[in-house]
Coordinates of C-alpha atoms in Angstrom, one line a residue:
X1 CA 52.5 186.2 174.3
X2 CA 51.2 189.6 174.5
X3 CA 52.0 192.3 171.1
X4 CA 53.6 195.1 172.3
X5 CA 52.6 198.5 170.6
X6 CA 54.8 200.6 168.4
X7 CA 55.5 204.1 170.4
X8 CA 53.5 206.5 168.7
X9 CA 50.5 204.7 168.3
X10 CA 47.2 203.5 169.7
X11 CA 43.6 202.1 169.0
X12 CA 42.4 205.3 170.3
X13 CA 43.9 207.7 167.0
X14 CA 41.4 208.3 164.5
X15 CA 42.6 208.9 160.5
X16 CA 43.0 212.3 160.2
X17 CA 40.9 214.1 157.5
X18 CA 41.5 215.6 154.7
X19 CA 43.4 218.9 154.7
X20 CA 44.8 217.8 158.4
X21 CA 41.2 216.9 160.1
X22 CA 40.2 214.5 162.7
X23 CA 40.8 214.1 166.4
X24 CA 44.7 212.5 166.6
X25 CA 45.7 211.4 169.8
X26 CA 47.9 213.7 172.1
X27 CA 51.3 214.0 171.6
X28 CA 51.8 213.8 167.8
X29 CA 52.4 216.9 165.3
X30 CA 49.2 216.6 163.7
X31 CA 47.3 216.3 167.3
X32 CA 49.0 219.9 168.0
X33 CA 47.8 221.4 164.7
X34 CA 44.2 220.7 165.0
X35 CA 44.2 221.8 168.8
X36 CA 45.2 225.3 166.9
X37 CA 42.8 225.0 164.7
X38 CA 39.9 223.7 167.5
X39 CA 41.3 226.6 169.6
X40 CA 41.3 229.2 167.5
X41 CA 38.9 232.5 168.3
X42 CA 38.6 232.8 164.5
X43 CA 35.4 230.5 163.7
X44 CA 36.5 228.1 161.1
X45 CA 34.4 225.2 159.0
X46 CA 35.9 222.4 156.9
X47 CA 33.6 221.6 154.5
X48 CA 34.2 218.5 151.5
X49 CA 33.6 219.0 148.0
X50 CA 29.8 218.2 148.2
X51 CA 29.8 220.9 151.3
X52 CA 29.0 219.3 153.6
X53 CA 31.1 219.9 157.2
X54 CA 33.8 217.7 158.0
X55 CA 35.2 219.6 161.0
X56 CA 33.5 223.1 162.9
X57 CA 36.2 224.8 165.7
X58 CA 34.9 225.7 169.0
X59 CA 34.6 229.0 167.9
X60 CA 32.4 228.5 165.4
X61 CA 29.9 226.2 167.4
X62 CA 29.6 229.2 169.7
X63 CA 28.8 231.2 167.1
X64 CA 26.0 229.2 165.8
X65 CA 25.0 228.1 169.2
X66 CA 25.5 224.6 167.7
X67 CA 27.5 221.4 169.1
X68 CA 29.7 219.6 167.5
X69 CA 28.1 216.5 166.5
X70 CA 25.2 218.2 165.0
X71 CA 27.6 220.9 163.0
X72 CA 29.5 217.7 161.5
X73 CA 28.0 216.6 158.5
X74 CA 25.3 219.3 158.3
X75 CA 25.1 220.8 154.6
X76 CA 26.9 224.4 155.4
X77 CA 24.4 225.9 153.3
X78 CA 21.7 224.3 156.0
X79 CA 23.3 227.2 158.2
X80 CA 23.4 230.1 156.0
X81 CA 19.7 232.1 155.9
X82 CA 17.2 231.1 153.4
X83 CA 18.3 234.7 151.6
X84 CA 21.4 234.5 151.3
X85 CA 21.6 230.6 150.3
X86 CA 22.1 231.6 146.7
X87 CA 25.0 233.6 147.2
X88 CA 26.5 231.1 149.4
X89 CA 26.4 228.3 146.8
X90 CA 27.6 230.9 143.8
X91 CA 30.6 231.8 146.8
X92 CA 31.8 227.8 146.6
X93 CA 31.7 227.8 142.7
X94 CA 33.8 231.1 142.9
X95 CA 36.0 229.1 145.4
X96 CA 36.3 225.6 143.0
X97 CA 37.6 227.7 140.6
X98 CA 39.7 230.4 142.2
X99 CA 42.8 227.8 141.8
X100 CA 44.0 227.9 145.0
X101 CA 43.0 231.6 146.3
X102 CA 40.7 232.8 148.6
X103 CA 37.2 234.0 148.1
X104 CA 35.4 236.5 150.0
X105 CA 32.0 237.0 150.3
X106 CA 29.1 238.6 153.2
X107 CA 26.3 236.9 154.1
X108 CA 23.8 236.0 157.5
X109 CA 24.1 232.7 158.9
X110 CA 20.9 231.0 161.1
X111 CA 22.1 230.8 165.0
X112 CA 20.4 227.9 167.2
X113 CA 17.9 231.1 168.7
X114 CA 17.1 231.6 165.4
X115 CA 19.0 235.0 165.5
X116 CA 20.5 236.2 162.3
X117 CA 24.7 236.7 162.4
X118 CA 26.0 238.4 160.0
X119 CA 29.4 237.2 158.7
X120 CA 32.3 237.7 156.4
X121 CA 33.2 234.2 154.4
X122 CA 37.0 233.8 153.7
X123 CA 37.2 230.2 151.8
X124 CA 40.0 228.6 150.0
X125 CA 41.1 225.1 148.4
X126 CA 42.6 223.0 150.9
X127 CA 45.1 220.2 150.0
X128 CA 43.6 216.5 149.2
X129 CA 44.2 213.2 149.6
X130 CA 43.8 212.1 146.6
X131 CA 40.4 210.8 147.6
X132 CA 38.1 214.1 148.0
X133 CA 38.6 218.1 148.1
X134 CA 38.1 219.8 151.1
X135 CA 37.9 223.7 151.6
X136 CA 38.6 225.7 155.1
X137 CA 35.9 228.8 155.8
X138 CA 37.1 230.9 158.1
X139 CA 33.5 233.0 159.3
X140 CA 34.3 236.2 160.6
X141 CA 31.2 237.7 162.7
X142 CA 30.3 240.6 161.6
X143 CA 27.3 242.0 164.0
X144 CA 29.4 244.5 166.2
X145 CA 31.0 246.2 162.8
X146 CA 28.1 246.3 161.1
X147 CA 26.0 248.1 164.2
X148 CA 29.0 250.2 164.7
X149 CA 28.8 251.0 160.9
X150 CA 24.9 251.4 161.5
X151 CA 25.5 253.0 164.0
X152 CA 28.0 255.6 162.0
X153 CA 25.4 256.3 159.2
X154 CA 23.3 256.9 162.2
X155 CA 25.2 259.4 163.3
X156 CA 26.1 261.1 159.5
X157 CA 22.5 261.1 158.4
X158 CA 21.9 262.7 162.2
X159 CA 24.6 265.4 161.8
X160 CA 23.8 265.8 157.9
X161 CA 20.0 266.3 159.0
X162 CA 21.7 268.7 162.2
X163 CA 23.6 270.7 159.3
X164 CA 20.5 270.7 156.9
X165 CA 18.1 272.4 159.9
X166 CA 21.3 274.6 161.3
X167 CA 22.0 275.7 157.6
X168 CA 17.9 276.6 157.1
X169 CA 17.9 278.3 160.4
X170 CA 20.7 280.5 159.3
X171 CA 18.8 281.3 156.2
X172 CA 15.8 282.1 158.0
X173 CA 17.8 284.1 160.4
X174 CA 19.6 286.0 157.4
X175 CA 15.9 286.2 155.5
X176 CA 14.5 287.8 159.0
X177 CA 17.0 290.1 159.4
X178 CA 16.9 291.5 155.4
X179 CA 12.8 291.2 155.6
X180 CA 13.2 293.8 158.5
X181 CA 16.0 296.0 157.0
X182 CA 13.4 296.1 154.0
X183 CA 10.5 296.7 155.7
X184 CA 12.4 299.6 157.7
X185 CA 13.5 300.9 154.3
X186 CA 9.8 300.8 152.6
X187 CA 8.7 302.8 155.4
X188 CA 11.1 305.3 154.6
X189 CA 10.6 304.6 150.5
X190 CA 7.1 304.1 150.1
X191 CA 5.8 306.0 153.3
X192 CA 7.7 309.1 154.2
X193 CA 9.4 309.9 151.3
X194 CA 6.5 309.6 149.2
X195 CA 4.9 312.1 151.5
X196 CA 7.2 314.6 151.1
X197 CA 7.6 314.2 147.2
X198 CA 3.4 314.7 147.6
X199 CA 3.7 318.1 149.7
X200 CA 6.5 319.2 147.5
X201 CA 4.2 318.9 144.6
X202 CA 1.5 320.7 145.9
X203 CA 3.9 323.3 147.3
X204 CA 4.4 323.7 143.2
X205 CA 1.3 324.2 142.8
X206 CA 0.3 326.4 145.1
X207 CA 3.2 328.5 144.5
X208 CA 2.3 328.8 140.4
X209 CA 0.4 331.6 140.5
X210 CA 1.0 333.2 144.4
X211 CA 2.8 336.6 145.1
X212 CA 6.7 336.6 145.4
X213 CA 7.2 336.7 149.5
X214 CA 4.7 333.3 148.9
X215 CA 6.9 331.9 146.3
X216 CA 10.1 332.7 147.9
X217 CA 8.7 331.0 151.1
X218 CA 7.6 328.0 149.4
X219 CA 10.8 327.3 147.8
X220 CA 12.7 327.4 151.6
X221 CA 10.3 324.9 152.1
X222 CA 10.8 322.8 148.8
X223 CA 14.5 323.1 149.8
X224 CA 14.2 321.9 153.2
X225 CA 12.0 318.8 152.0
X226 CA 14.6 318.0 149.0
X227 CA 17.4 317.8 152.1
X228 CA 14.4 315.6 154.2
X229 CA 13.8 313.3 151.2
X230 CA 17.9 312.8 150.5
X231 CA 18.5 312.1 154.1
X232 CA 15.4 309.5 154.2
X233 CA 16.6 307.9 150.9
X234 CA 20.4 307.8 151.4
X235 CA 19.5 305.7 155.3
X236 CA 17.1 303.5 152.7
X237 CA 19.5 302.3 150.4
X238 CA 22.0 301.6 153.2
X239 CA 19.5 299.7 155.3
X240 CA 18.6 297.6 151.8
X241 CA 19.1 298.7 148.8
X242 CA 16.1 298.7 146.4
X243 CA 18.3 298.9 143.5
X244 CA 19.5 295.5 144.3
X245 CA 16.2 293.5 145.0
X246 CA 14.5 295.8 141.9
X247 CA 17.8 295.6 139.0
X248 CA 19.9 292.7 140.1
X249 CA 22.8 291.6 141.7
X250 CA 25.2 293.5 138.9
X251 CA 23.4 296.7 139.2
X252 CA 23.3 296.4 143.0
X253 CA 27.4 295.5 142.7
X254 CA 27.6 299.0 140.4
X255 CA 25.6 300.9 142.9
X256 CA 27.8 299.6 145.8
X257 CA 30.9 300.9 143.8
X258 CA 29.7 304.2 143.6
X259 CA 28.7 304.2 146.8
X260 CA 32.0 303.3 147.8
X261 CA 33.1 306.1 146.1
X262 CA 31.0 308.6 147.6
X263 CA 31.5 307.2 151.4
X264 CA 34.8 306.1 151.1
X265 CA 36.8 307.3 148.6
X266 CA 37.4 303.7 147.3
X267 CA 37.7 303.2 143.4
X268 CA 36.1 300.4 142.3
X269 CA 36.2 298.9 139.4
X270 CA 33.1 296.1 138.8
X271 CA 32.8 293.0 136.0
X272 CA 29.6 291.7 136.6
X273 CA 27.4 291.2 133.3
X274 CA 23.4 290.4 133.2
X275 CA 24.0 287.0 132.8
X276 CA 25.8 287.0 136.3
X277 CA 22.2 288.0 137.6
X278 CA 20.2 285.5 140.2
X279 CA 16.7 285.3 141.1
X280 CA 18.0 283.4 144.4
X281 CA 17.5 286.7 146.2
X282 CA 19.5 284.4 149.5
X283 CA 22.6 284.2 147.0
X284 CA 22.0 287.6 145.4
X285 CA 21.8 289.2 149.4
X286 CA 24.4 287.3 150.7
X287 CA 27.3 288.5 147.8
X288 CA 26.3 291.1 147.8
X289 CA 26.4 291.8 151.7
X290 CA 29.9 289.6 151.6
X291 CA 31.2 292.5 149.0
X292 CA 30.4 295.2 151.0
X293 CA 31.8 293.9 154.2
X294 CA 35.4 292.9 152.1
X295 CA 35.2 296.6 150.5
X296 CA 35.1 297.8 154.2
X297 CA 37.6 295.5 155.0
X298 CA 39.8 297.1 152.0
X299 CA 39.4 300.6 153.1
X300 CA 40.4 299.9 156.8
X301 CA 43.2 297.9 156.5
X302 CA 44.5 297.6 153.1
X303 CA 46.4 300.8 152.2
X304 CA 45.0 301.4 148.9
X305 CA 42.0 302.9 146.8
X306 CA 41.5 300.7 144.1
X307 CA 39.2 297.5 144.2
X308 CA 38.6 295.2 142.1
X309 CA 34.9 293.6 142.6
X310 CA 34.1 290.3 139.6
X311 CA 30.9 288.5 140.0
X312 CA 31.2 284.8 137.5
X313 CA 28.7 282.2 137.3
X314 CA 29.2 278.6 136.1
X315 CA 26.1 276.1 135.9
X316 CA 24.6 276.9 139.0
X317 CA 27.5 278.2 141.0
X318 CA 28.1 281.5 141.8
X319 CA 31.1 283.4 142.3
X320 CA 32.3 286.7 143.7
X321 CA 35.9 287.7 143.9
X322 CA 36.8 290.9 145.8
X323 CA 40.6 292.2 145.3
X324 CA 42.8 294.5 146.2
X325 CA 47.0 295.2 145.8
X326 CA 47.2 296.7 149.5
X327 CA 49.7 295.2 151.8
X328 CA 47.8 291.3 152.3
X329 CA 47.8 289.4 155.5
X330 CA 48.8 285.8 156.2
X331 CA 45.9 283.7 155.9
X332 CA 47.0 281.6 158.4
X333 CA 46.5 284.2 160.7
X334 CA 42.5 283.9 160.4
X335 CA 42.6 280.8 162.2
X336 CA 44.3 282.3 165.0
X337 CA 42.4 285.1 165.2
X338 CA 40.8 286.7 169.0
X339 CA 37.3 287.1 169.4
X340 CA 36.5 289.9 167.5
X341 CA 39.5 289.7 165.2
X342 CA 38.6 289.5 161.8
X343 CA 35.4 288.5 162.5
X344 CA 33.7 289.9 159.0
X345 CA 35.4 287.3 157.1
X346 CA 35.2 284.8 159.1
X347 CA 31.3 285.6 159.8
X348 CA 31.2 285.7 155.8
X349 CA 33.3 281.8 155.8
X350 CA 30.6 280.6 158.3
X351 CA 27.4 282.1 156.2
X352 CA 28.9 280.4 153.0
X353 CA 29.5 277.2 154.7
X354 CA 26.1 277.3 156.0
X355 CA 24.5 278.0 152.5
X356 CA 26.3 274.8 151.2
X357 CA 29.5 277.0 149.4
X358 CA 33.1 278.1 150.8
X359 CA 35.3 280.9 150.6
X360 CA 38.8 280.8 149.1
X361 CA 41.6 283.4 150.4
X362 CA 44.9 284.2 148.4
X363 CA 46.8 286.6 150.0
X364 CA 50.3 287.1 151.5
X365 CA 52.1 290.4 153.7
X366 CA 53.0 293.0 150.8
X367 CA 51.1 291.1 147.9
X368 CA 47.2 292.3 148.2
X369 CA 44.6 289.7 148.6
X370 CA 41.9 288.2 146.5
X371 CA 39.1 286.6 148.7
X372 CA 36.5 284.5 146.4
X373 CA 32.8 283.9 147.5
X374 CA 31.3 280.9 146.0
X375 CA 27.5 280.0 146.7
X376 CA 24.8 277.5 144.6
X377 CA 22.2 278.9 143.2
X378 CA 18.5 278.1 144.2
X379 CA 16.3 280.6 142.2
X380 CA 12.9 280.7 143.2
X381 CA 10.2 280.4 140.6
X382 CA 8.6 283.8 139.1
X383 CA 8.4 285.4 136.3
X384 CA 10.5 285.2 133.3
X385 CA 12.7 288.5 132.9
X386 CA 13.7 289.3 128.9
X387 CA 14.2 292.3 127.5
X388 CA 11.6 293.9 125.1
X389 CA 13.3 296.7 122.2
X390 CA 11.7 299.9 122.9
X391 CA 9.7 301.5 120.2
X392 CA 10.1 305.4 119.5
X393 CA 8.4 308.0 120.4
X394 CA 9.3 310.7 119.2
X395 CA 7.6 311.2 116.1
X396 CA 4.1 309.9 117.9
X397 CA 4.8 313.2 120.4
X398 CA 5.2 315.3 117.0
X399 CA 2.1 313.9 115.7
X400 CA 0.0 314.8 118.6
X401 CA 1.2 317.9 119.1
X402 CA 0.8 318.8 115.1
X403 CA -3.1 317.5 115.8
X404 CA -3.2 320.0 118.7
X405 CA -4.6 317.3 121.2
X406 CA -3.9 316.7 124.3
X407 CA -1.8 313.9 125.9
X408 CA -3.4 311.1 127.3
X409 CA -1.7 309.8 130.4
X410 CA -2.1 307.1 133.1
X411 CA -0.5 307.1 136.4
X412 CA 0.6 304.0 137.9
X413 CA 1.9 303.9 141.6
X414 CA 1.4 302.4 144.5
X415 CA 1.2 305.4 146.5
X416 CA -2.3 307.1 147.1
X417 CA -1.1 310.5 148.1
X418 CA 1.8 310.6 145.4
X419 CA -0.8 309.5 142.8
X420 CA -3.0 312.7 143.7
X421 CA -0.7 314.7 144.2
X422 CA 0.5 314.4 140.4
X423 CA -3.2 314.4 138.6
X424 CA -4.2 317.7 140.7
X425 CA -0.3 318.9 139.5
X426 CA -1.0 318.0 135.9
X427 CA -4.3 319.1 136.0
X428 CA -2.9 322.2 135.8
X429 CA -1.1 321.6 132.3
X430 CA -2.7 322.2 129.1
X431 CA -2.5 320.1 126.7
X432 CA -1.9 317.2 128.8
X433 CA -4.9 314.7 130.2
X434 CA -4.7 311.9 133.1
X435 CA -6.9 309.7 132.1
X436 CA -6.3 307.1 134.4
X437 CA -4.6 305.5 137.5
X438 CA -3.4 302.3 139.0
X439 CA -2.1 301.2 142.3
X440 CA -0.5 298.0 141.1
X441 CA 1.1 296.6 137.9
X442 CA -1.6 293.9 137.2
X443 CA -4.3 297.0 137.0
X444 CA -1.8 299.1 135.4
X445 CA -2.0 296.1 132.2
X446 CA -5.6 296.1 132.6
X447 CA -6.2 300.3 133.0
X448 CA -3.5 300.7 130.0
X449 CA -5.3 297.9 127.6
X450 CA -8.8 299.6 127.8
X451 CA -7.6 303.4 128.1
X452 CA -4.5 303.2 125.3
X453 CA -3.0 305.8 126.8
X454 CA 0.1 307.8 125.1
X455 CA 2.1 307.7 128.1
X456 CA 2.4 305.7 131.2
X457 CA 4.3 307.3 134.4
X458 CA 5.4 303.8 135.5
X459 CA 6.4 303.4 139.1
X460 CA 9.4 301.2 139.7
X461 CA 8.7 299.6 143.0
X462 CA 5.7 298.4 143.6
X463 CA 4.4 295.5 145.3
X464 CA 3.4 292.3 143.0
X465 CA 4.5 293.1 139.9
X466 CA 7.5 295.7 139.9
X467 CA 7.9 298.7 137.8
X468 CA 10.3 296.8 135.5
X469 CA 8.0 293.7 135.1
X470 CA 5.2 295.9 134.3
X471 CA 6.9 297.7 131.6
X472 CA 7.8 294.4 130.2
X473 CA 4.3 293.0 129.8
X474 CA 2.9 297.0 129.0
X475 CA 5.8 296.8 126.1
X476 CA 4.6 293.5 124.5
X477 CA 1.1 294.3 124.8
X478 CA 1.5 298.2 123.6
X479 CA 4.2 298.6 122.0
X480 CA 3.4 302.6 120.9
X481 CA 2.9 303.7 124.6
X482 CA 5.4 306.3 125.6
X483 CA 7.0 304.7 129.3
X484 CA 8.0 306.9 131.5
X485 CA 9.6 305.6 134.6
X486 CA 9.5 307.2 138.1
X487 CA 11.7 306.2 141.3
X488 CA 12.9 307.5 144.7
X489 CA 16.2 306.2 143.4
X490 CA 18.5 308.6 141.2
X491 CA 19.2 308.4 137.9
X492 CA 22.3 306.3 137.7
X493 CA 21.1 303.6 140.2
X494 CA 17.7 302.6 138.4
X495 CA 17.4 304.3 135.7
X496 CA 19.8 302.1 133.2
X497 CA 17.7 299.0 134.3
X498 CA 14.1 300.6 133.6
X499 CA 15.7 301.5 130.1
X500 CA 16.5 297.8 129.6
X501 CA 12.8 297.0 130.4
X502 CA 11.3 298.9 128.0
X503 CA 11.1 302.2 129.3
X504 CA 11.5 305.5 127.0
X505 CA 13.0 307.8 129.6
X506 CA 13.1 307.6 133.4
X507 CA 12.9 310.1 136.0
X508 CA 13.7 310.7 139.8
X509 CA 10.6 311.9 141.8
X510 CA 12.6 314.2 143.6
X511 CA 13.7 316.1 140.9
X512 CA 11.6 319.2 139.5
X513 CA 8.2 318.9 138.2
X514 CA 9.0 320.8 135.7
X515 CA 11.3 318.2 133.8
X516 CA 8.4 315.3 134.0
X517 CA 6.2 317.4 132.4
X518 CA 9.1 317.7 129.5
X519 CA 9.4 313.7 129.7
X520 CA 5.7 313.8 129.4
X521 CA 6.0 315.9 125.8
X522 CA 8.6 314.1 125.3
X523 CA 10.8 317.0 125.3
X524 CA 14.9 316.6 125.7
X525 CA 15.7 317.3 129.6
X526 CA 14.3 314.5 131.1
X527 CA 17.1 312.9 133.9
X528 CA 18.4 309.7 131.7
X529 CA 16.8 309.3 128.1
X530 CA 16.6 306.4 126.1
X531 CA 19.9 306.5 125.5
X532 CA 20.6 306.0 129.0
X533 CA 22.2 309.0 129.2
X534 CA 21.7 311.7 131.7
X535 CA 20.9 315.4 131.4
X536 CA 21.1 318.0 133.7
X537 CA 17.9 317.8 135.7
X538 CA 19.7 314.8 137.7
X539 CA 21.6 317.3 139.1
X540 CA 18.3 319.4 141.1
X541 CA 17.6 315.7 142.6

């Protein structure tokens, strides 16, 4: 007689695995678990403790472009690329001991092309038998994230490179447009007012020893050329101030409050110290062009007269804050803003940005506003600037004149006319003797070192080597010279940073002759002595 099966079984079941493998016949509840788990569009492996693969999911046979019968018993680490092989066998030792939780790890895995996939491995401890340890992989393909994220960096390196040649165009643009202000104003400096400081001189001298209608004629025309040479040096300083590329940011700041003063009747008050100073002229141009614009900004729409202008430095990191108690503004509003609307600050937000700092604004309706500039530092190499303690003079002028020789001088400008100008004028003096002349500050060191001169009328802005680095070197080297410098500028813009140099007295060249021949006898009158303090020529300027 025939045996009759049990329901719920057949020859055709095979023993499931361990951890809920093997292919049960339909209808039971282990037969619907693995069709989830052969189903699945997660790629899963089921390796046993050796590692070798006990079950591989339709998902992950597409993966690998593998079938299943060559997947089952294959090594896992027989998939995984020869590179990463190591830190797949390290990832199961993690696993064996991770009691029960799940260890992640990245690494490529070898397709049947050959192609490498890149894959996230999530592996835990499965249940056992009794008889052997299994552990479920679930392999998450990585290729589309990781081009996506390739593609990302891509696109950040792209738009950091973007930002990096828009930020050095902007720089260039900026250094264009100051390079042409300066050149503008050296035409005026070095050019035409030198000219007219040149005619004046020999306008002196020709009206020395001439009868009064001459004399009185020439000084209409001395007067006329001293209104010439302010109008030509006040549209200098505002095209670009020398003071600022020849003294410093801090001195530039001082002479931008005065100037304020004089233009605008704006007070303000300035707390900027040397070592504030930059060599980064970019940084030192851009502050101080962002000060003037927010001092602007204070006198139109603030309601006050007092400013407050502080320039800090930490590390490498500039900063310049620009305040005022007027009646504020809502910040918010700047984001708002119409073309044309507040378009100085936000033109000063965009420069910053592009120079790799920001801007920070604190201000509110009736409570002022304090609007901070902050910029890095990139100074350009050149030459060390340190000051050098001047040496007197005085009783080196006594002794010469007790000797009753004359003074030896050498002239050192840039300008030819200027320089001939003052020899044929001090030809004229007794007791004094040009011995020499320069046109730059490296043959000034050289002229002074083989004359030895007693004095040295010492231009400040030269080309090369400035008036101020000149005097440093010419006070190291002789430290008994008598310095006198000369300037277009007045008194109180360069003359307090040629004192710091090394110089004994400076002088305006558009102030009277007369007083450089004092400075030259060293004689009280002179416009700022050693002292820094000024005397009453500075008014005839």
């Amino acid at each position: 007689m025939p045996r009759r099966r049990k329901p719920g079984t057949g020859g055709s079941r095979r023993k499931a695995l361990p951890g809920g493998g093997g292919v049960p016949a339909p209808g039971g509840t282990i037969d619907r678990y693995f069709l989830l788990f052969d189903m699945a569009p997660v790629p899963y492996a089921l390796v046993d403790g050796k590692g070798k693969i006990l079950e591989a999911n339709l998902a992950l046979c597409s993966l690998v472009e593998r079938t299943r019968s060559y997947l089952t018993g294959l090594p896992m680490v027989m998939l995984v690329a020869e590179a990463d092989r190591a830190f797949y066998l390290d990832h199961m030792r993690r696993c064996r001991a991770s009691e029960g939780e799940a260890v992640s790890g990245h690494l490529g895995l070898r397709s049947g092309s050959s192609r490498r996939i890149d894959v996230q491995l999530l592996t835990r401890p499965q249940p056992t038998d009794g008889v052997r340890r299994a552990f479920l992989s679930a392999v998450l393909d990585r290729t589309e994230r990781n081009e996506v994220e390739a593609a990302l960096r891509s696109s950040r390196e792209a738009a950091d490179e973007a930002a990096r040649q828009l930020r050095a165009m902007a720089a260039e643009m900026n250094r264009a447009e100051q390079n042409e202000r300066r050149r503008i104003a050296a035409i005026l400096h070095d050019h035409l007012q030198q000219l007219m400081v040149s005619a004046k001189i020999k306008l002196g001298i020709a009206g020395r020893s001439g009868p009064a209608p001459l004399v009185r004629s020439l000084d209409e025309v001395r007067e006329i050329l001293d209104e010439a040479i302010q109008a030509s040096r006040s549209l200098a300083v505002e095209l670009s101030p020398p003071v600022l590329h020849d003294a410093g940011l801090p001195a530039g700041l001082a002479w931008l409050a005065r100037w304020m003063r004089e233009k605008h009747s704006l007070s303000v008050s300035v707390d900027a110290g040397r070592e504030t100073d930059t060599r980064d002229q970019e940084a030192r141009t851009f502050l101080f062009d962002s000060a003037r614009e927010l001092l602007l900004n204070i006198v139109k729409h603030s309601g006050v007269r007092k400013a407050g202008v502080a320039l800090a430095r930490e590390d490498r990191r500039l900063s310049l804050s620009v305040s005022d108690g007027g009646q504020g503004f809502d910040p918010a509003a700047l984001r708002r803003a119409q073309p044309g609307e507040h378009s100085g600050l936000l033109t000063i937000e965009q420069r910053a940005r592009l120079m790799g700092g920001s801007v920070a604004v604190t201000s509110a309706p009736g409570q002022g506003a304090r609007i901070t500039v902050e910029v890095s530092e990139h100074p350009q190499p050149g030459p060390e600037e340190r000051l050098v303690p001047r040496a007197g003079s005085a009783g080196r002028d006594g002794a010469r004149a007790a000797a009753g020789r004359s003074t030896r001088v050498l002239i050192v400008d840039d300008h030819r006319l200027f320089r001939e100008g003052l020899i044929a004028f001090l030809r004229e003096e007794p007791a004094v003797e040009v011995v020499g002349e320069a046109g730059s500050g490296e043959e000034a060191l050289k002229q002074a070192e083989a004359l030895r001169p007693d004095v040295v009328l010492m231009d400040v802005t030269m080309p090369g080597w400035s008036g101020m680095q000149t005097t440093r070197r010419l006070r190291g080297a002789l430290p008994d010279v008598r310095i006198v410098g000369l300037s277009m500028h007045p008194p109180e813009d360069m003359g307090p940073a040629m004192l710091d140099a090394g110089a004994d007295i400076y002088l305006s060249k558009g102030g009277h002759p007369e007083d450089l021949v004092r400075a030259i006898r060293g004689d009280d009158g002179a416009a700022v002595d050693r002292d820094g303090s000024a005397a009453s020529s500075g008014g005839r300027d």
